[in-house]
CSV table of C-alpha atoms in Angstrom, one decimal:
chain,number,residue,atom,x,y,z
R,1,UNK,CA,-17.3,-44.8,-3.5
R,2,UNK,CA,-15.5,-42.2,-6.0
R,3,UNK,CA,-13.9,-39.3,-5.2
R,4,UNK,CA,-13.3,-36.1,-7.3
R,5,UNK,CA,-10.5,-33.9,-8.0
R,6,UNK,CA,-11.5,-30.5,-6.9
R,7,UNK,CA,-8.9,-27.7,-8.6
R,8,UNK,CA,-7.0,-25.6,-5.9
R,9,UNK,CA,-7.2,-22.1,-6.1
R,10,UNK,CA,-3.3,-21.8,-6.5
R,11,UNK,CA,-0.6,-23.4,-8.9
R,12,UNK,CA,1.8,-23.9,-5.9
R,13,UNK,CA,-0.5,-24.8,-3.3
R,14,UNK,CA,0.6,-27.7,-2.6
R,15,UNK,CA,4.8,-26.3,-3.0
R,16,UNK,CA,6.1,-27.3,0.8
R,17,UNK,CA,7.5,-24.0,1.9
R,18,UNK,CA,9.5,-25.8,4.7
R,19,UNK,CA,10.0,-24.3,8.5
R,20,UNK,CA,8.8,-20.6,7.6
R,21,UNK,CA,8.2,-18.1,10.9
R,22,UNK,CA,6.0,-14.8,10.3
R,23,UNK,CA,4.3,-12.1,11.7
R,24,UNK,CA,1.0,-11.3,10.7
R,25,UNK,CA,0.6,-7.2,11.1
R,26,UNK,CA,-1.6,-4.1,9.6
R,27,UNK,CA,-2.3,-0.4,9.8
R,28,UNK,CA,-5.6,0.4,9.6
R,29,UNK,CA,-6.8,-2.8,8.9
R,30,UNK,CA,-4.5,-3.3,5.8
R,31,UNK,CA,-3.0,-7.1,6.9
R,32,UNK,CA,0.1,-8.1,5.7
R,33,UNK,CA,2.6,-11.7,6.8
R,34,UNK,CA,5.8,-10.5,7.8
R,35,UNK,CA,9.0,-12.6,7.3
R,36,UNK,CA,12.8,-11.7,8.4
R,37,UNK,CA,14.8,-13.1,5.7
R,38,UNK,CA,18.0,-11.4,6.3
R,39,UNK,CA,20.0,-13.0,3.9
R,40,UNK,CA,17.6,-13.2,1.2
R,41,UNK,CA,18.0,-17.0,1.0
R,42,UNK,CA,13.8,-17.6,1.4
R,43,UNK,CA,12.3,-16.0,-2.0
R,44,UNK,CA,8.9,-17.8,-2.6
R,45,UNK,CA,7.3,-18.3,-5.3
R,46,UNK,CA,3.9,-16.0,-6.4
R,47,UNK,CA,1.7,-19.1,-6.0
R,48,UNK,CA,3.5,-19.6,-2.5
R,49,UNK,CA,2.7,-16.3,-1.6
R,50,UNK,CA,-0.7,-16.3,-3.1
R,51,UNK,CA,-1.3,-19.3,-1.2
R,52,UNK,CA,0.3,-18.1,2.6
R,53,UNK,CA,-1.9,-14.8,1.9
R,54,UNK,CA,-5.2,-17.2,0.8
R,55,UNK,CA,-8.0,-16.2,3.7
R,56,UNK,CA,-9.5,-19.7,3.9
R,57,UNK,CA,-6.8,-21.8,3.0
R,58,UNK,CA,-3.9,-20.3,4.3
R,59,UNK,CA,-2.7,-17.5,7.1
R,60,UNK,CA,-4.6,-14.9,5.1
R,61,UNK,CA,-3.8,-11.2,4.0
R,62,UNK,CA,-3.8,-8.4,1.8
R,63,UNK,CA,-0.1,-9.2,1.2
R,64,UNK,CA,3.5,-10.2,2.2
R,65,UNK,CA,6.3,-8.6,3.2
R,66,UNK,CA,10.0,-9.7,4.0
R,67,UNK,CA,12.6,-8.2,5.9
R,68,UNK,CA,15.5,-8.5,3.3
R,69,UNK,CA,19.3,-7.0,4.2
R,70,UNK,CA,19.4,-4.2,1.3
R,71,UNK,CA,23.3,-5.4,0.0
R,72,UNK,CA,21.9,-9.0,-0.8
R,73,UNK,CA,19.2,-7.3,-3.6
R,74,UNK,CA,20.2,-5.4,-7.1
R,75,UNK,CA,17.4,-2.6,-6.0
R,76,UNK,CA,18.8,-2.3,-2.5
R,77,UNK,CA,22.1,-2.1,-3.6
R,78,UNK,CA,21.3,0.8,-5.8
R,79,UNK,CA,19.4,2.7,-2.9
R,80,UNK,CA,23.0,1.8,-1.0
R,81,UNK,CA,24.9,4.1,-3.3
R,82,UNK,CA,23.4,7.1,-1.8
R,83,UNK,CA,22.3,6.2,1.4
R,84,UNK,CA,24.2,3.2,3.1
R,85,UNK,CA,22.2,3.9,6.3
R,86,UNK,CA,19.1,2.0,4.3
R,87,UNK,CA,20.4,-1.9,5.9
R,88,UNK,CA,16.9,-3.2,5.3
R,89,UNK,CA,14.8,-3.4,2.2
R,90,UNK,CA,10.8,-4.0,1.9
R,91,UNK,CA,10.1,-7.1,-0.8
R,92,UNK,CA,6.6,-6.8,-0.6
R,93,UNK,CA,4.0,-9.0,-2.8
R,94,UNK,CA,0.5,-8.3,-3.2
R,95,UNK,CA,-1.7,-10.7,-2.2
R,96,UNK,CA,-1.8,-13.1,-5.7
R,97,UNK,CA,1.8,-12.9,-5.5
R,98,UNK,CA,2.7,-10.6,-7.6
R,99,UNK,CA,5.3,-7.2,-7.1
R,100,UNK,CA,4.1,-4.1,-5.9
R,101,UNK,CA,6.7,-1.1,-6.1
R,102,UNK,CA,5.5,0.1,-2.7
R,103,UNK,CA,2.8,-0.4,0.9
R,104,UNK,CA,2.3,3.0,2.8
R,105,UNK,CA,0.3,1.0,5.4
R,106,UNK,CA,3.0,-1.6,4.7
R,107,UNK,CA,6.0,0.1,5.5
R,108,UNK,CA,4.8,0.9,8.4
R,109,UNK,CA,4.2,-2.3,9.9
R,110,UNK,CA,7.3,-3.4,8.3
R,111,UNK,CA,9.1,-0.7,10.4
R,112,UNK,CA,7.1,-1.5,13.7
R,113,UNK,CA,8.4,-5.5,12.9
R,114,UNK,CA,11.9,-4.7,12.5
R,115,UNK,CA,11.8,-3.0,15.5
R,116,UNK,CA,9.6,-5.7,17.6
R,117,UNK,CA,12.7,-8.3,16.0
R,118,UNK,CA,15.3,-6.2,17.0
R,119,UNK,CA,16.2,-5.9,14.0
R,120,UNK,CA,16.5,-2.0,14.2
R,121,UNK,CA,16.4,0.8,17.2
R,122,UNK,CA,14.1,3.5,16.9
R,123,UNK,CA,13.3,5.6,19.9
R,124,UNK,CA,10.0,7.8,19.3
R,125,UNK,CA,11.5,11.1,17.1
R,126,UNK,CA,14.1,8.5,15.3
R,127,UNK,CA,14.1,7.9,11.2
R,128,UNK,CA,14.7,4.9,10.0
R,129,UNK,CA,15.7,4.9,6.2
R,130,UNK,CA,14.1,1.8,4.4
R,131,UNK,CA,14.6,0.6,0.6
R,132,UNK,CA,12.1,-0.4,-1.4
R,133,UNK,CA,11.3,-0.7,-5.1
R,134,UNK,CA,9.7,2.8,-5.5
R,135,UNK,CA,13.1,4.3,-3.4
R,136,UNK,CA,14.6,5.5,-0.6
R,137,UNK,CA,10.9,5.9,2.2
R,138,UNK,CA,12.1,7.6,5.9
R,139,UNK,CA,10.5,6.2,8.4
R,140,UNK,CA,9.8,8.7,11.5
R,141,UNK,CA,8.4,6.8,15.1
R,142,UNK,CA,6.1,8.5,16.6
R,143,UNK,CA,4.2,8.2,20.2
R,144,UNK,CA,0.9,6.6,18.7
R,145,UNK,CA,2.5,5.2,15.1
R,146,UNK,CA,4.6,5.6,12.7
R,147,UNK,CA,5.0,8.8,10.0
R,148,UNK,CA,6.2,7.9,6.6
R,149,UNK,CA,8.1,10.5,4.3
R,150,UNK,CA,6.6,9.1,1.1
R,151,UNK,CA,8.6,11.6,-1.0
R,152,UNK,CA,7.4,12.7,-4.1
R,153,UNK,CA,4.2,12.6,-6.5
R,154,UNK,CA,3.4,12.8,-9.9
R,155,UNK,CA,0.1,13.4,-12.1
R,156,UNK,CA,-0.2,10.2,-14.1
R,157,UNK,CA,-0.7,12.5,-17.5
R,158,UNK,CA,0.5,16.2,-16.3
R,159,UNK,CA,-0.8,17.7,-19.4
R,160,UNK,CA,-4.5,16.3,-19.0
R,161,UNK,CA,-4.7,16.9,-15.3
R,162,UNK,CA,-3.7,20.4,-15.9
R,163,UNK,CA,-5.9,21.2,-18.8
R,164,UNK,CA,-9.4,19.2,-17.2
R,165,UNK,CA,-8.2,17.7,-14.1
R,166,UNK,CA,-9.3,14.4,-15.7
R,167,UNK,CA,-7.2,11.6,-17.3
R,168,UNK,CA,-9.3,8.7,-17.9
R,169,UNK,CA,-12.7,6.8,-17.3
R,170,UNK,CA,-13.3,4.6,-14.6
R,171,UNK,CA,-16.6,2.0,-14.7
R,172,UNK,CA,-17.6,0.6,-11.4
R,173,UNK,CA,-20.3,-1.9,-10.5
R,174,UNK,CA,-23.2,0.0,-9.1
R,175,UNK,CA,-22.1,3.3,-10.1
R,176,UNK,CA,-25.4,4.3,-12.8
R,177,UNK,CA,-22.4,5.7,-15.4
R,178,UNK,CA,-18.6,5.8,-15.7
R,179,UNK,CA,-17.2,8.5,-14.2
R,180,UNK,CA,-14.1,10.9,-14.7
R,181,UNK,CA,-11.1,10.3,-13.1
R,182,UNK,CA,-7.4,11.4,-12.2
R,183,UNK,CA,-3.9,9.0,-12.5
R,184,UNK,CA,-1.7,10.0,-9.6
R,185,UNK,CA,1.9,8.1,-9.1
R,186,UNK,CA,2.9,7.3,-5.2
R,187,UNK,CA,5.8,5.1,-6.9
R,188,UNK,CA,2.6,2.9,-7.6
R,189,UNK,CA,0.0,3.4,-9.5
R,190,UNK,CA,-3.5,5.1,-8.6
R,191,UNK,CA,-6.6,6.2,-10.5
R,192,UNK,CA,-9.3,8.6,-7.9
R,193,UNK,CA,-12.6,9.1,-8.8
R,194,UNK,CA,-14.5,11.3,-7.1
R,195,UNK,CA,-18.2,10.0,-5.2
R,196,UNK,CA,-21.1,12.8,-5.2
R,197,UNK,CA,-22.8,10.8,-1.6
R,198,UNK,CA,-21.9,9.2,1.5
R,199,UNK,CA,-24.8,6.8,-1.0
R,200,UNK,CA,-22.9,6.3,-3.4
R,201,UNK,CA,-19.6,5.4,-1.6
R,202,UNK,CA,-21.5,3.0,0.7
R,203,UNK,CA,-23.3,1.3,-2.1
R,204,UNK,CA,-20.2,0.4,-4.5
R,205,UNK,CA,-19.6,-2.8,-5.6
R,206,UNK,CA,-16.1,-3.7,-5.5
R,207,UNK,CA,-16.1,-7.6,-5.7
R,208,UNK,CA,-15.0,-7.0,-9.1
R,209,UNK,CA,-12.2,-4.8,-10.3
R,210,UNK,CA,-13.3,-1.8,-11.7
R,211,UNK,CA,-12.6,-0.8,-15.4
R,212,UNK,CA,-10.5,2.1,-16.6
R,213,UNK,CA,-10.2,3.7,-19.9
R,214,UNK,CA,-7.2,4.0,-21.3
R,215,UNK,CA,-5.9,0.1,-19.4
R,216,UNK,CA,-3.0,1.6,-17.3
R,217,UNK,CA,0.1,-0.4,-18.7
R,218,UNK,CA,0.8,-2.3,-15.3
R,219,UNK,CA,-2.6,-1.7,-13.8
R,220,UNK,CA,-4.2,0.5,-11.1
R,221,UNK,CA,-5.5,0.7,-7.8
R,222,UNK,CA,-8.6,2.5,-8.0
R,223,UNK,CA,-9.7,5.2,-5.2
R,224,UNK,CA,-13.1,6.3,-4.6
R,225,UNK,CA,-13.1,9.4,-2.2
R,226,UNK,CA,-16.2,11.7,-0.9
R,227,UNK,CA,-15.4,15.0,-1.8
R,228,UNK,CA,-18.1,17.0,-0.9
R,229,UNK,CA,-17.9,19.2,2.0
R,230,UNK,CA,-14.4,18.0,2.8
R,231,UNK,CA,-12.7,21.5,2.8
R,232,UNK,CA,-12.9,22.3,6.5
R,233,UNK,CA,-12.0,25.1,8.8
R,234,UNK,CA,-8.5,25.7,10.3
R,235,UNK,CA,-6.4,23.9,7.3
R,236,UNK,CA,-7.4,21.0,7.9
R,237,UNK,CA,-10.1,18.4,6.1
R,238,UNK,CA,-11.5,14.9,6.2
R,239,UNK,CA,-12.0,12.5,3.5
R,240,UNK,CA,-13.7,9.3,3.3
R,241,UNK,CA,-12.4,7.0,0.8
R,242,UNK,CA,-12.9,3.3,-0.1
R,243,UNK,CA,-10.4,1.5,-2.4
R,244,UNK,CA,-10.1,-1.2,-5.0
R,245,UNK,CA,-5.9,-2.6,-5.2
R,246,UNK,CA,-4.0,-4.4,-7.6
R,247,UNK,CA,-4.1,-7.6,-7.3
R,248,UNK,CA,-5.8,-7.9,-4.1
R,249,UNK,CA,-9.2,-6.7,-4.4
R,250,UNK,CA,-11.2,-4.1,-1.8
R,251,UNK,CA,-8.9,-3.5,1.2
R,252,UNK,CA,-10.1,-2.1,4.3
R,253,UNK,CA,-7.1,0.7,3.9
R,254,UNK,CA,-4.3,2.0,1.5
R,255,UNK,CA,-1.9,4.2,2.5
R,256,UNK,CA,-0.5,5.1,-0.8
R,257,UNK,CA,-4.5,5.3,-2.3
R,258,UNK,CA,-5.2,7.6,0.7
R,259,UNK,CA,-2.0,9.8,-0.3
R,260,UNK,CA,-3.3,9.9,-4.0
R,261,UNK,CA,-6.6,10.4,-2.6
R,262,UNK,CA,-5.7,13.7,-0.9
R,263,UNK,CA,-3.8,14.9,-3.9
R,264,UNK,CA,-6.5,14.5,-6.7
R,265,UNK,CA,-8.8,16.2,-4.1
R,266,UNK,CA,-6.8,19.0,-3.6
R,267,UNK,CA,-6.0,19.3,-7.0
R,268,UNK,CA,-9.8,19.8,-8.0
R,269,UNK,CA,-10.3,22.3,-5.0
R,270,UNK,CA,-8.1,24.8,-6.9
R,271,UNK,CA,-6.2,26.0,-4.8
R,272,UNK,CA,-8.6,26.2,-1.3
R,273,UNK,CA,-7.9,23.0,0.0
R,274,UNK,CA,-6.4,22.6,3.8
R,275,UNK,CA,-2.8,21.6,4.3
R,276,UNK,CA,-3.1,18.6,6.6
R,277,UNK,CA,-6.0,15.8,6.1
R,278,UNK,CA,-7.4,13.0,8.0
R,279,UNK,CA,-8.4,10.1,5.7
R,280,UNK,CA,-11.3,7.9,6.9
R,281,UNK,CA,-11.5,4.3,5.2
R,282,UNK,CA,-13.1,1.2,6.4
R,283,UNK,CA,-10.1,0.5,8.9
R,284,UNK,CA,-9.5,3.4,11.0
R,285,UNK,CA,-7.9,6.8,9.9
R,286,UNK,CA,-4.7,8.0,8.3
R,287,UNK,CA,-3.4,11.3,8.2
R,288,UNK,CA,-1.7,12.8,4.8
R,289,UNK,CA,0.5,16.3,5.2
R,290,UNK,CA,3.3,17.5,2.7
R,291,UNK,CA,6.2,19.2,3.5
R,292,UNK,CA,9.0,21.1,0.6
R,293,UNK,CA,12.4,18.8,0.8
R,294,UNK,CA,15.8,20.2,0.2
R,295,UNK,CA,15.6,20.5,-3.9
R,296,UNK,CA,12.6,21.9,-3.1
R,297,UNK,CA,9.8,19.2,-4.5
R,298,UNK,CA,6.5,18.7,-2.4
R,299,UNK,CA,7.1,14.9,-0.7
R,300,UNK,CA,4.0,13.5,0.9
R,301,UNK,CA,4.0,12.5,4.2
R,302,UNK,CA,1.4,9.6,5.1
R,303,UNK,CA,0.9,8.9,9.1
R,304,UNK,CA,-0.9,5.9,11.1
R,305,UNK,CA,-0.8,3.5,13.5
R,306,UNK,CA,0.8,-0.3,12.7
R,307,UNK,CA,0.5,-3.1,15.0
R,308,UNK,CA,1.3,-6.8,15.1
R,309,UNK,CA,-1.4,-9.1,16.3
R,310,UNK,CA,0.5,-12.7,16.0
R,311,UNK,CA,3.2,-15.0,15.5
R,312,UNK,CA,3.4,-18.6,13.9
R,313,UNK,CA,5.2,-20.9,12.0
R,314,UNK,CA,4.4,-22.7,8.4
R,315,UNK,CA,5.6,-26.7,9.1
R,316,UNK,CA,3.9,-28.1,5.9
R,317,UNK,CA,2.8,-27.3,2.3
């Protein structure tokens, strides 16, 4: 009898990662590993993370996060300048193991892990200031979740969003025609398009990643949001929104996509659109409001629920 060499999905596969505890955790159905690695002695590789967040080979998720003391990291250190309160930073990897600036959903749970560690105290109404590679993110504990100050935003191309509202051209599977869209910055970057049915949203292929026009230098998660009717009474509006993310593929949630989600929107409605939103996606519901900080920019603040839902140890490769 012969047997064949089948190729593993991932370079390091088969890279021992040693005695590695986690967390596995998510907001809304965004799952992420969680590892406390205070002293930043436990950096794996992206084919080690690749394979830990593989769903059928490994613990599985949409990425991981560890718990890194800020002073043992050149981008924590930096954050440390102006606000030595920030002890802990978020090294968070997307799911094929490579860098994303920042998680909305993530920091969340990251917050809710360095609190179930007792790593951190934070009574419901306490901040918790947490590094990461997109800045300084405040982290408020509330009685059902966690609030997020995300701080601020930026159009991807000011000039075009201002002139058309439109900065590229995004082609999605099962979509009849590309459609117009809008780059927004949450520290990562996003590209909304805008659905005209509840049909269309439903019926989106996202198995592949969608194409945009111009290529965005270091990629794009890609938003698709329902739009229509989403104005409601008494300031305040619903959205639904499904979403395509770098490097991972379609999540059931994204906190930053539902941020640049309510932005684009609110940018198209000119002006008549509520103040606080409720973002439906696949995973539950998150809530985007914006408040004016000190130097008086518009920050975004992202709200949800985070839980952690088990505990293991890695013992082999």
């Amino acid at each position: 009898m012969s047997t064949t060499e089948y190729p593993t999905r991932h370079n390091d596969l088969t890279t021992d990662v040693g005695r590695l505890k986690y967390a596995k955790g998510h907001g809304t159905g965004n799952d992420f590993i969680l590892v406390s690695d205070a002293e930043n002695q436990r950096e794996l590789s992206p084919g080690q993370v690749a394979a830990l967040c593989d769903r059928h080979r490994g613990i599985g998720g949409d990425g991981l996060i560890r718990a890194v003391r800020s002073d043992t990291l050149a981008e924590g250190r930096q954050i440390l300048e102006t606000r030595p309160e920030a002890r802990w930073f978020m090294d968070y990897r997307n799911a094929d193991g490579t860098i994303s600036e920042m998680c909305g959903n993530g920091v969340r749970v990251f917050a809710h892990f360095l609190c179930a560690e007792k790593l951190v105290e934070l009574p419901v109404g306490g901040q918790l200031p947490i590094g990461t590679r997109a800045g300084l993110k405040v982290v408020t504990r509330l009685e059902d979740g966690y609030a997020v100050d995300m701080g601020p935003w930026a159009f991807a191309n000011e000039q075009a969003a201002r002139e058309n509202g439109l900065d590229s051209i995004v082609s999605t599977a099962n979509l009849d025609k590309a459609r117009g869209a809008l780059g927004v910055s949450m520290g990562n970057p996003h590209t909304v398009v805008a659905v005209a049915t509840a049909a269309e949203l439903d019926n989106l292929d996202l198995t592949s990643a969608p194409e945009i026009e111009p290529t965005p230098r270091d990629g794009s998660n890609v938003e698709y949001v329902l739009v229509e009717g989403a104005v409601l009474e008494e300031d305040r509006a619903v959205l639904r929104m499904r979403v395509h993310e770098r490097g991972v593929g379609e999540t059931l949630s994204c906190g930053t996509g539902a941020c640049a989600a309510v932005i684009a929107t609110r940018h198209w409605a000119q002006g008549n659109a509520a103040g606080q939103w409720t973002v439906q996606v696949a995973g539950g519901e998150l809530g985007v409001g914006f408040a004016i900080a000190g130097n008086g920019q518009e920050h975004v603040i992202l709200s949800g629920p985070a839980v952690l839902v088990s505990r293991g140890e890695v013992t082999d490769s």
